[in-house]
Short mmCIF file of C-alpha atoms in Angstrom, two decimals:
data_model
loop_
_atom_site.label_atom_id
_atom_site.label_comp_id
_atom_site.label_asym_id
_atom_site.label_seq_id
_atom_site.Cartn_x
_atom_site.Cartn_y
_atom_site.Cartn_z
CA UNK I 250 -77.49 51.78 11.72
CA UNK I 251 -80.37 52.61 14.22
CA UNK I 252 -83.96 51.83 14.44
CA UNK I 253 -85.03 54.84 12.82
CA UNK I 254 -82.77 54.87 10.12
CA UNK I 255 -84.62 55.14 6.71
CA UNK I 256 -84.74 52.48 4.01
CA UNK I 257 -81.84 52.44 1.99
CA UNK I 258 -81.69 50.98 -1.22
CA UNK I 259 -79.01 49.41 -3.09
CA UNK I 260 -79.28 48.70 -6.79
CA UNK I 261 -77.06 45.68 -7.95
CA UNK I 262 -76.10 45.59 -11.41
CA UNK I 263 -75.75 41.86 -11.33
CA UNK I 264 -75.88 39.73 -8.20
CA UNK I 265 -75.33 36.19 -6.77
CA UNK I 266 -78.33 34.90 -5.10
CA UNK I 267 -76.40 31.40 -3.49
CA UNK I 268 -77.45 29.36 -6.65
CA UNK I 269 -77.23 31.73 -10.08
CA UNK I 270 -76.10 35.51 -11.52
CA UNK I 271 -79.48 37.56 -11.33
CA UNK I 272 -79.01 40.83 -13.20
CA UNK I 273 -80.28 44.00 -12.09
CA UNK I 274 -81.49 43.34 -8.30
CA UNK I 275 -82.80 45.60 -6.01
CA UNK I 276 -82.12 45.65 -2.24
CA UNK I 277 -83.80 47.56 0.52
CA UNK I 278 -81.93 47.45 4.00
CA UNK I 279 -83.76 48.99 7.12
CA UNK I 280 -81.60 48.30 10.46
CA UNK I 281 -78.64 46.74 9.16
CA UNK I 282 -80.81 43.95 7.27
CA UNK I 283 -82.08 43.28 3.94
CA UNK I 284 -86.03 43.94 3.83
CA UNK I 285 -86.28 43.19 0.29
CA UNK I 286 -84.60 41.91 -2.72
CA UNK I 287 -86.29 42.25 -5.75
CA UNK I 288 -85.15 41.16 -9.20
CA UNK I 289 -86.02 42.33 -12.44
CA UNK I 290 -85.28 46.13 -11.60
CA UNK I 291 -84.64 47.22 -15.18
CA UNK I 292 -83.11 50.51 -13.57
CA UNK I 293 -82.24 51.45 -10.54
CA UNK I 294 -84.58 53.17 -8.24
CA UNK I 295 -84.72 56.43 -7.66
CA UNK I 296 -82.10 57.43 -4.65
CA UNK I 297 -80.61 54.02 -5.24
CA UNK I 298 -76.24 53.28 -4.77
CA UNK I 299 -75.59 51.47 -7.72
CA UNK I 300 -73.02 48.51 -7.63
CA UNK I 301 -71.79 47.92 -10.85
CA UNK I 302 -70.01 44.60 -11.31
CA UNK I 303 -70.70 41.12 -9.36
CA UNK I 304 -72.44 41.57 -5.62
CA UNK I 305 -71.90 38.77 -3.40
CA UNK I 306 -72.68 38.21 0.09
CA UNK I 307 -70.17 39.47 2.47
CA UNK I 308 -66.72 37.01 2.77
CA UNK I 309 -65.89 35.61 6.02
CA UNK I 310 -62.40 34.85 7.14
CA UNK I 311 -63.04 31.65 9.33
CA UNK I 312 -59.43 31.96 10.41
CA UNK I 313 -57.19 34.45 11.29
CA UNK I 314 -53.78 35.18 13.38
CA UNK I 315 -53.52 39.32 13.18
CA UNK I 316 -50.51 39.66 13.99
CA UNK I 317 -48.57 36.96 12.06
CA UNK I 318 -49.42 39.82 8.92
CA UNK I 319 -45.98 41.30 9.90
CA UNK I 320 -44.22 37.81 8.82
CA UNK I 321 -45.23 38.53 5.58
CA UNK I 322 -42.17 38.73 3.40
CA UNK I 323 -39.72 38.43 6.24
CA UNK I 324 -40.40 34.81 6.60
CA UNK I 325 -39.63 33.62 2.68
CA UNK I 326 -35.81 33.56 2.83
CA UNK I 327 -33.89 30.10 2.79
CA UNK I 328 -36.08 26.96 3.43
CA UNK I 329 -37.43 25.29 7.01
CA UNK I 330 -39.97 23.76 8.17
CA UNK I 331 -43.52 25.02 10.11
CA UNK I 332 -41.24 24.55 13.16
CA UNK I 333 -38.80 26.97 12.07
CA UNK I 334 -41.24 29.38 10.71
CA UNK I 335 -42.90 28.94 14.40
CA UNK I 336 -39.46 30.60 15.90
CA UNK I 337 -39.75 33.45 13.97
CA UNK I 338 -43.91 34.15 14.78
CA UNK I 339 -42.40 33.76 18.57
CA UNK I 340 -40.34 36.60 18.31
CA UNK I 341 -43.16 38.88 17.10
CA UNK I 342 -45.79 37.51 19.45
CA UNK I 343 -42.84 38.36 22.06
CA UNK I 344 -42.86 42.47 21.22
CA UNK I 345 -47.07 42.78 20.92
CA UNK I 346 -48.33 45.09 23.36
CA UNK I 347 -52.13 46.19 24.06
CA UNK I 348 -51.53 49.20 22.09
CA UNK I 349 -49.68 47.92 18.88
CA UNK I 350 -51.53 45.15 18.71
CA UNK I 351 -54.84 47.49 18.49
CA UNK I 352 -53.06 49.51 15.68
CA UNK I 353 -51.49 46.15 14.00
CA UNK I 354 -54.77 44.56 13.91
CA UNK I 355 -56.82 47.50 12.57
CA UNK I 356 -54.77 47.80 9.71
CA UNK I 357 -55.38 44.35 9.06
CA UNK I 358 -58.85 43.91 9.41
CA UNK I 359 -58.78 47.21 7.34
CA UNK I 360 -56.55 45.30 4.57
CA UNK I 361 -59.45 42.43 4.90
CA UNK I 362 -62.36 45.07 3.99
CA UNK I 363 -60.64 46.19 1.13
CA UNK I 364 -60.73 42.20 0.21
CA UNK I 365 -64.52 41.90 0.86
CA UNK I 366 -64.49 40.02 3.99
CA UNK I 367 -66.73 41.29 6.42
CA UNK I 368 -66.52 39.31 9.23
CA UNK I 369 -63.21 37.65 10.73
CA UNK I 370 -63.20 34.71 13.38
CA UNK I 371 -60.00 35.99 14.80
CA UNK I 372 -58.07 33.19 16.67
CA UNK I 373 -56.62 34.84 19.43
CA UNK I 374 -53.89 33.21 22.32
CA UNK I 375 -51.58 36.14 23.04
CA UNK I 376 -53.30 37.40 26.34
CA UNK I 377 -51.01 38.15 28.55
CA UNK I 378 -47.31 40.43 29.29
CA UNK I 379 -44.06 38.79 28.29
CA UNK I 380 -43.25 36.52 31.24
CA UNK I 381 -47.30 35.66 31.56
CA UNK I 382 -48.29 38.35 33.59
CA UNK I 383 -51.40 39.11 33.16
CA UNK I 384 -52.54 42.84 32.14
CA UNK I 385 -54.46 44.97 35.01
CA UNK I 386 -56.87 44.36 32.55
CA UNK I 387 -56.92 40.25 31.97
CA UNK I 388 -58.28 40.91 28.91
CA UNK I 389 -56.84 44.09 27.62
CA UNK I 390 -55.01 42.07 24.38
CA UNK I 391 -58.44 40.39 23.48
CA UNK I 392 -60.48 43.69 23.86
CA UNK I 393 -57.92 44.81 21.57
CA UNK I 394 -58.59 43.17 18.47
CA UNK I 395 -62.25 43.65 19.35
CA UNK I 396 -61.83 47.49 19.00
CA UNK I 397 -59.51 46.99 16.14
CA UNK I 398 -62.56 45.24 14.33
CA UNK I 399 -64.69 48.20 15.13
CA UNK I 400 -62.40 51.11 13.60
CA UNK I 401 -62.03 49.16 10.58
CA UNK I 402 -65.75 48.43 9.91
CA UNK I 403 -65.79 44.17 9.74
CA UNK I 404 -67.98 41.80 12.15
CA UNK I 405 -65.36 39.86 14.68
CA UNK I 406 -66.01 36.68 16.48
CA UNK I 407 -63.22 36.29 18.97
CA UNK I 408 -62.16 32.84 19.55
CA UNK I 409 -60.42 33.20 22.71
CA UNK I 410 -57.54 30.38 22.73
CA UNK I 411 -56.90 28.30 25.40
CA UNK I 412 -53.04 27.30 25.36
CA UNK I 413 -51.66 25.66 28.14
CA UNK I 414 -48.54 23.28 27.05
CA UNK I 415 -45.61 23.52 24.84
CA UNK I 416 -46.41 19.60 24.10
CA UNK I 417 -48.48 16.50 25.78
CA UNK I 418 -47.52 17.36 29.43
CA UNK I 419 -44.95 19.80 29.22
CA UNK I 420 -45.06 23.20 30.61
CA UNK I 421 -45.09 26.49 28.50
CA UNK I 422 -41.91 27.50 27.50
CA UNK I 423 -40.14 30.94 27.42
CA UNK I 424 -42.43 32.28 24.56
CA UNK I 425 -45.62 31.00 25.46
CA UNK I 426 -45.82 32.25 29.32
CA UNK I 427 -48.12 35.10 27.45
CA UNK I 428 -50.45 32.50 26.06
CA UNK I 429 -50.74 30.50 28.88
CA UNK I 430 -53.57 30.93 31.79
CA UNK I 431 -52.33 27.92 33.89
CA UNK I 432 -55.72 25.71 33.81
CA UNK I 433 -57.95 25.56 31.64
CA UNK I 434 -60.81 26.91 34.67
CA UNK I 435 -58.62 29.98 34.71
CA UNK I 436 -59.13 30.25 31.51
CA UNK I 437 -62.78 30.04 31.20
CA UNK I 438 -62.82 32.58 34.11
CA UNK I 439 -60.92 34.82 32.39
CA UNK I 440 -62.87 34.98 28.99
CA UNK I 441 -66.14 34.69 30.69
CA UNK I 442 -65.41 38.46 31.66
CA UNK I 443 -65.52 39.36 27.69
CA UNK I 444 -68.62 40.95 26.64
CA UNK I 445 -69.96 40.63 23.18
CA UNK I 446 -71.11 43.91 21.35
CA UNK I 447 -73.18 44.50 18.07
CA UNK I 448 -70.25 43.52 15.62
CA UNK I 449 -68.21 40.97 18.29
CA UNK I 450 -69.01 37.85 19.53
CA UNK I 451 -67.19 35.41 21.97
CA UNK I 452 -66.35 31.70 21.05
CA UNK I 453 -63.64 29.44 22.34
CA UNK I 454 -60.74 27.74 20.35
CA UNK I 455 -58.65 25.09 21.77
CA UNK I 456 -55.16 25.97 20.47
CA UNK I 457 -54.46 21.78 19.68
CA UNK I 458 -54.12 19.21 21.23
CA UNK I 459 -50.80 19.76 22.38
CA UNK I 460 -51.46 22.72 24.02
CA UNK I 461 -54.31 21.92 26.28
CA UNK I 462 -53.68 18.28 28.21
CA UNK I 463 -56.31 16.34 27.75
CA UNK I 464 -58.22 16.09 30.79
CA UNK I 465 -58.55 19.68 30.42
CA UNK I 466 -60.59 19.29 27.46
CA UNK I 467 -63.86 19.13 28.31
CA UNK I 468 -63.54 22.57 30.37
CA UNK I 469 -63.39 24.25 27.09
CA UNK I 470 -66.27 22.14 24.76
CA UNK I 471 -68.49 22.65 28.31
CA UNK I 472 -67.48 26.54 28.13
CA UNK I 473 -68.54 26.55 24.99
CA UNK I 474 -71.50 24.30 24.51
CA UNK I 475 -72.96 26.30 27.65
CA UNK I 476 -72.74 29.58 25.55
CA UNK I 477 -74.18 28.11 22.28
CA UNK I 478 -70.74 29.81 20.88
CA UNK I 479 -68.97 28.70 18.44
CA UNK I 480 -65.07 26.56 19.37
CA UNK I 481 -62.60 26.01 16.99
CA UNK I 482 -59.09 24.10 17.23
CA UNK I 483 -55.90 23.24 15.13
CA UNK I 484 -56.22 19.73 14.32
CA UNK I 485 -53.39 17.72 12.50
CA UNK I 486 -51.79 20.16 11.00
CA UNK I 487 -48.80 18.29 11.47
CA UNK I 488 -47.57 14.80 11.08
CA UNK I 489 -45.46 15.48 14.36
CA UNK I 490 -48.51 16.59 16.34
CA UNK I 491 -50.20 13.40 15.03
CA UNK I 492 -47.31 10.89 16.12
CA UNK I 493 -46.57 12.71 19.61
CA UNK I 494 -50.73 12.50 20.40
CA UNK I 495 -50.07 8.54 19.29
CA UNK I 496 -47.46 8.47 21.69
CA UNK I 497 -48.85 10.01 24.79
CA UNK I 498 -52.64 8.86 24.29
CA UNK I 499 -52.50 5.78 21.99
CA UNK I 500 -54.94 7.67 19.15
CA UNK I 501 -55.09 10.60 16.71
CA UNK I 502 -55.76 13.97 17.38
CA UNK I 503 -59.29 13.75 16.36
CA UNK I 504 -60.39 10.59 17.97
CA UNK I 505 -58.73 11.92 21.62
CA UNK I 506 -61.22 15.31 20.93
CA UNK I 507 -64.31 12.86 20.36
CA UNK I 508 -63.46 11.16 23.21
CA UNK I 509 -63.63 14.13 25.21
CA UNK I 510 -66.35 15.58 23.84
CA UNK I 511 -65.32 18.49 21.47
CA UNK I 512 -66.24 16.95 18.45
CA UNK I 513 -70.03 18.31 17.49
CA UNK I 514 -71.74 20.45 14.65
CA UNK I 515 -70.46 23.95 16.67
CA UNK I 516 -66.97 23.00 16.51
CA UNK I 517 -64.76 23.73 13.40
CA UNK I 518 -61.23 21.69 12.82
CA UNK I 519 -58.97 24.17 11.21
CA UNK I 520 -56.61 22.53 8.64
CA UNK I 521 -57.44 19.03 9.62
CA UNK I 522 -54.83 17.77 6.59
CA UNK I 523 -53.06 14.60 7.85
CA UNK I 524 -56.30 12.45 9.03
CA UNK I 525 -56.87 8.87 8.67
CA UNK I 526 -60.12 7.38 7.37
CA UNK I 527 -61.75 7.08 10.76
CA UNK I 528 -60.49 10.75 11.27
CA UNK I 529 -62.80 11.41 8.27
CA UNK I 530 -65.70 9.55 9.67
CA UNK I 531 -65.50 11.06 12.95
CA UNK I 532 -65.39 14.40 11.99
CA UNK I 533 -68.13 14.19 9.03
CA UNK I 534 -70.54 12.21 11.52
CA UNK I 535 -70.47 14.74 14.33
CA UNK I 536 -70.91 17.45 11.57
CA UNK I 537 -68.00 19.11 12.91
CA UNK I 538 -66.68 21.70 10.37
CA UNK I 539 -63.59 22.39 8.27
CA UNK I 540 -61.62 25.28 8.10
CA UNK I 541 -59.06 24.97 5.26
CA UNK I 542 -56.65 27.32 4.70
CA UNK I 543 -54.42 26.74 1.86
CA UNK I 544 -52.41 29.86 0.60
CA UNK I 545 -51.01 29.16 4.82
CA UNK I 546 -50.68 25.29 4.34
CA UNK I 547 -48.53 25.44 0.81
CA UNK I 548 -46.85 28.29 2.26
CA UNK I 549 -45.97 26.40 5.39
CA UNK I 550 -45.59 22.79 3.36
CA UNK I 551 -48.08 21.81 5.74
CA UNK I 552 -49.88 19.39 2.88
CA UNK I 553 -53.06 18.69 1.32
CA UNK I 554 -56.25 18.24 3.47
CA UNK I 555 -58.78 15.90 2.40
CA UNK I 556 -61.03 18.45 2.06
CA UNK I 557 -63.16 16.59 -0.09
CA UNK I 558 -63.65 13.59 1.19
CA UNK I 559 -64.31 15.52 4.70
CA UNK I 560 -67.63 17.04 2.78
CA UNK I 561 -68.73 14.15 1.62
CA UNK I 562 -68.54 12.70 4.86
CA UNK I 563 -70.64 15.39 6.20
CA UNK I 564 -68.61 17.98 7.13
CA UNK I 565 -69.26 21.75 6.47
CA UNK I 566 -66.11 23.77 4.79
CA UNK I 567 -65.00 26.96 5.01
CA UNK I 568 -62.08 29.02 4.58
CA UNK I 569 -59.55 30.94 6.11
CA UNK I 570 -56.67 33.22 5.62
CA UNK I 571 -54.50 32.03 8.92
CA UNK I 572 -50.88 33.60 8.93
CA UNK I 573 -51.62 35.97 6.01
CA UNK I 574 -49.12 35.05 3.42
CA UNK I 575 -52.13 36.66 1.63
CA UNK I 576 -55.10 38.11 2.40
CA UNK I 577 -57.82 37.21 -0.77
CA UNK I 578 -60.60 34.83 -0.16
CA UNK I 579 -61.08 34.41 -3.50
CA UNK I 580 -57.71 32.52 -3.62
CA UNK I 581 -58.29 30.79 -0.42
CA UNK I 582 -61.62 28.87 -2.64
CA UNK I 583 -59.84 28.66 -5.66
CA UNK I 584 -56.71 26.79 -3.88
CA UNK I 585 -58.88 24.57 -2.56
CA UNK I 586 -60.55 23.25 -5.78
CA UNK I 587 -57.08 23.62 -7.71
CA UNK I 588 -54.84 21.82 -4.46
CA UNK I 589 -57.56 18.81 -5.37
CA UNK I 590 -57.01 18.84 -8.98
CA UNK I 591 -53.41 18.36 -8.50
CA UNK I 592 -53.79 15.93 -5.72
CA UNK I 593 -56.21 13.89 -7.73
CA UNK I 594 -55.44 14.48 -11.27
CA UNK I 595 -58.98 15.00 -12.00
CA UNK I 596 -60.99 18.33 -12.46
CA UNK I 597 -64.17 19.76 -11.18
CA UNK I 598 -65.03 18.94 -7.23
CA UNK I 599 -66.83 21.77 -6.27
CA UNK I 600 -69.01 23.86 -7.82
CA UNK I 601 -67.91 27.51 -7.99
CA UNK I 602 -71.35 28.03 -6.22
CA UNK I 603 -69.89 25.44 -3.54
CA UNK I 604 -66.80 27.07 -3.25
CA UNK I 605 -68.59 30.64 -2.80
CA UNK I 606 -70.97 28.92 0.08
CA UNK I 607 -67.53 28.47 1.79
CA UNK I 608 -66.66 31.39 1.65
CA UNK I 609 -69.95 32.80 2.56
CA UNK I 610 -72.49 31.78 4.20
CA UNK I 611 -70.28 28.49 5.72
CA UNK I 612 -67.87 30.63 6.89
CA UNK I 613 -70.37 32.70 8.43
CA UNK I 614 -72.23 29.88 10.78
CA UNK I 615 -68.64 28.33 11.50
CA UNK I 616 -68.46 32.15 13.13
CA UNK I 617 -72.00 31.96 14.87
CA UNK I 618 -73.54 34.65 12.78
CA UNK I 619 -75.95 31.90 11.21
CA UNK I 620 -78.12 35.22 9.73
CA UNK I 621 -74.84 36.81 8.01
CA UNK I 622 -73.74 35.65 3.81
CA UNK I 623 -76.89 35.18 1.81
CA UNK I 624 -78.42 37.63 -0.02
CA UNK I 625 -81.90 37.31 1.31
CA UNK I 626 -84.58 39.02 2.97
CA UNK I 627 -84.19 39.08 6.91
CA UNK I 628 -80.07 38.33 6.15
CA UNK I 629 -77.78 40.89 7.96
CA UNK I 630 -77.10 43.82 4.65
CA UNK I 631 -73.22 42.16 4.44
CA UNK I 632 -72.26 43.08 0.40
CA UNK I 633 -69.11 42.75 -1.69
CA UNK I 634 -69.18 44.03 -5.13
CA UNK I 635 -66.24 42.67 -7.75
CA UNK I 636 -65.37 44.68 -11.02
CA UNK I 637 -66.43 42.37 -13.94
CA UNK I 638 -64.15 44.94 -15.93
CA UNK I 639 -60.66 44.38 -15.12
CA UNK I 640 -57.71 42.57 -16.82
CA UNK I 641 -58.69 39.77 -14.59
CA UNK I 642 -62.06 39.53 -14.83
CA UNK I 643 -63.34 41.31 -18.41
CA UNK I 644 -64.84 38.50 -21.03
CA UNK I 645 -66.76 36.11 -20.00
CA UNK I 646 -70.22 36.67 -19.47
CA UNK I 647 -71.91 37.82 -16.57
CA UNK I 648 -73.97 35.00 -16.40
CA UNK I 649 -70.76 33.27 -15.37
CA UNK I 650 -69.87 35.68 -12.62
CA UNK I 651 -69.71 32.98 -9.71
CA UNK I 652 -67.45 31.17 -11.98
CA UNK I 653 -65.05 34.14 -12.80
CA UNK I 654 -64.82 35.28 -9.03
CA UNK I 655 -63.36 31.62 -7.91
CA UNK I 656 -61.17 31.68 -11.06
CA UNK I 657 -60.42 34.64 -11.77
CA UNK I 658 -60.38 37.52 -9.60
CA UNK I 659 -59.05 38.76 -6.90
CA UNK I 660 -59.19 40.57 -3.75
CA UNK I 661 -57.36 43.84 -6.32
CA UNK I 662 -61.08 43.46 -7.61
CA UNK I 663 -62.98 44.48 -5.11
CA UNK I 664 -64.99 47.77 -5.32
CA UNK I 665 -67.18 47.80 -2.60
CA UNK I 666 -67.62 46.35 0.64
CA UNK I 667 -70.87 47.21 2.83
CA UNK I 668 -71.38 45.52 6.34
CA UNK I 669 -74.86 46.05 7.95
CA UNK I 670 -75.98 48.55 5.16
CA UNK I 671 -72.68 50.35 5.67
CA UNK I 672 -70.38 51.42 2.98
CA UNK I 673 -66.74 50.50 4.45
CA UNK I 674 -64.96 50.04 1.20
CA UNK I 675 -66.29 52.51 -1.22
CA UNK I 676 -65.10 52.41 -4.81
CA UNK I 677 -61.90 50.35 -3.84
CA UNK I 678 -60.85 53.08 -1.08
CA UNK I 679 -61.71 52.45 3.00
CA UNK I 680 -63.72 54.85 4.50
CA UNK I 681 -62.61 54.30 7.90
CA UNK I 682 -58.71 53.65 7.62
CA UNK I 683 -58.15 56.28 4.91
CA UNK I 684 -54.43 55.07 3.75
CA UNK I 685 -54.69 51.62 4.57
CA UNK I 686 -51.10 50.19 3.53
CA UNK I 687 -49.16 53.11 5.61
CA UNK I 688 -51.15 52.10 8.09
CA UNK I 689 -50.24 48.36 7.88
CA UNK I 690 -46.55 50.01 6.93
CA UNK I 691 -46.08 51.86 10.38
CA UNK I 692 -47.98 49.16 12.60
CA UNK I 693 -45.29 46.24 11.20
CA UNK I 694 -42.35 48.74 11.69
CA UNK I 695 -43.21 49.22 15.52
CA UNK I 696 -43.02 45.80 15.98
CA UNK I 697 -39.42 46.06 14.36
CA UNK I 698 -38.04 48.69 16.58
#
């Protein structure tokens, strides 16, 4: 949109405004931004698009690896372990190039429109040739994705990965040459050179804390706290990660990132599922954030995070999709309450409002776009409508619509999807990527050949 667009209305036939179901809301959006919201609208205003069904803020995708979508399916024969499943994400990473990773990632950020997300914090490591060689353009895999964002209509924040190790010391090895920049200064040189746009922004992500030694650390937190921009890391995903950090550096994962400053309420722990107590206390009392991602954690029989226990310690949750094993937001909140209930044996820890915030708002400011998943005035016009009439979703009342998109829909549901006022998923079609699984079809194939 432009500064001399018109107003636009948008008539909601029932809508979730962070805490209840209003019926019959009115929006006005001038510049990409809602000017107004006014309930009570009996019937929609003249000129008014009418969403029928459930209108929530836009989703956001906290965490996301584009190009692991061609695993999907390939990767469910026999049994293994994440270390296993690791070879086979090698040998894709191995055959991205600039170009299919542009149309691989389209059709995936495409796929997460039709979903409702509207913004993706895409976690991003694969930057240079096979053999490490950088591109005559350093940045040419990152600018990428970026464009890839673009075509398909979403909001991006590119967390730029710093990976420097196979492992506590070691060097890269044959796979990761193309992840690695050598120091972690080269690194910040290199991503410095990005340039953020009117749907990207640039944060930093440490890949773990096996992959960046740590007296490289603090390059990265300082790269990042001198940007204001959000960082992001993989922290104890595994119980191996946790006992080699143990061996080399005497302490867990998370205590060796407080020590070196990483820790803080701009950083976001992704998975953070085999933490001790302390762990806990460390992260909730720096206000670092939580990125859970469970349809990628069962699938990988990663574990359980402590997910609650983390928020009641004070840290801020939010959700992410990861290796795409499936891409539905919806499932990503309701996993997380249901993962509890069977750890627990008890019912009930969040809220289906709670849940939503994750996926929402939280998973917005974990992205830096602090004005982005609330349906408010001065909030950035990010919608997604749900049917309320499907075989999923018809019965209970709308009242209960918060309750029957964590436990009931899914991503199938989704009608409409509008990202700064713009109509990118229109009645369950894309209006950018018009056949949106031969697209994801063709760009997995290449990477086959």
């Amino acid at each position: 949109m432009t500064s001399t667009e018109r107003t636009r209305t948008y008539w909601l036939e029932h809508a979730w405004l962070g805490t209840r179901v209003e019926p019959d809301v009115a929006l006005d959006v001038r510049d990409g931004r809602i000017t107004a919201v006014r309930e009570g609208a009996a019937a929609p205003p003249p000129g008014a698009e009418i969403l029928r069904g459930l209108t929530l803020p836009g989703l956001a995708n906290a965490h996301s690896h584009a190009f692991h979508r061609a695993l999907r399916g390939t990767v469910q024969i026999g049994s293994g372990t994440f270390w296993t499943w690791r070879e086979a994400m090698y040998s894709v990473a191995d055959r991205l190039t600039p170009e299919t990773y542009l149309d691989l990632a389209r059709a995936v950020y495409a796929e997460m429109a039709l979903a409702g997300i509207t913004t993706v914090g895409e976690f991003h490591y694969v930057h240079h040739a096979p053999g490490g060689t950088p591109y005559t353009d350093p940045n040419a895999m990152g600018d990428a994705l970026i464009e890839a964002a673009a075509d398909a209509g979403i909001r991006i924040t590119l967390l730029d990965t710093c990976y420097l190790s196979s492992g506590f010391g070691e060097p890269p090895d044959t796979h990761q040459h193309r992840f690695s920049d050598g120091t972690a200064d080269a690194w910040a040189e290199r991503c410095s050179v990005l340039k953020e746009r009117d749907h990207a922004r640039i944060g930093a992500a440490i890949h773990s804390v096996r992959a960046v030694p740590a007296e490289q650390l603090a390059t990265v937190a300082r790269w990042a706290e001198e940007r204001r921009a959000p960082l992001h890391v993989h922290l104890s995903e595994q119980t191996a990660e946790n006992a080699a950090c143990r061996d080399a550096h005497g302490r867990t994962p998370a205590r060796l990132l407080a020590d070196h400053g990483v820790l803080g309420p701009r950083t976001t722990g992704v998975h953070n599922t085999h933490l001790t107590d302390d762990d806990v206390a460390l992260l909730g009392g720096s206000r670092t954030g939580t990125c859970m991602c469970p349809t990628t954690e069962r699938d990988l029989a990663d574990g359980i995070g402590p997910a609650a226990a983390l928020q009641r310690a004070g840290s801020p949750l939010s959700l992410g999709s990861d290796s795409h094993a499936v891409v539905d937001l919806l499932e990503e909140a309701r996993a997380m309450e249901l993962n509890e209930r069977l750890r627990t044996r008890t019912r009930g820890h969040w809220t289906a409002a709670a849940l939503l915030r994750a996926a929402t708002a939280d998973g917005h400011a974990a992205l830096g776009w602090n004005d982005t998943g609330r349906i408010e005035t001065g909030a950035r016009a990010d919608l997604t409508t749900l049917a309320l009439d499907s075989v999923r979703t018809a019965g209970p009342p709308p009242g209960l619509g918060a309750e029957t998109a964590v436990f009931a829909a899914t991503a199938a549901d989704v009608r409409h999807t509008i990202v700064g006022g713009r109509h990118v998923v229109r009645d369950g079609a894309h209006t950018l990527v018009p056949d949106v699984p031969r697209a994801l079809a063709r760009a997995v194939e290449a990477l086959r050949a």
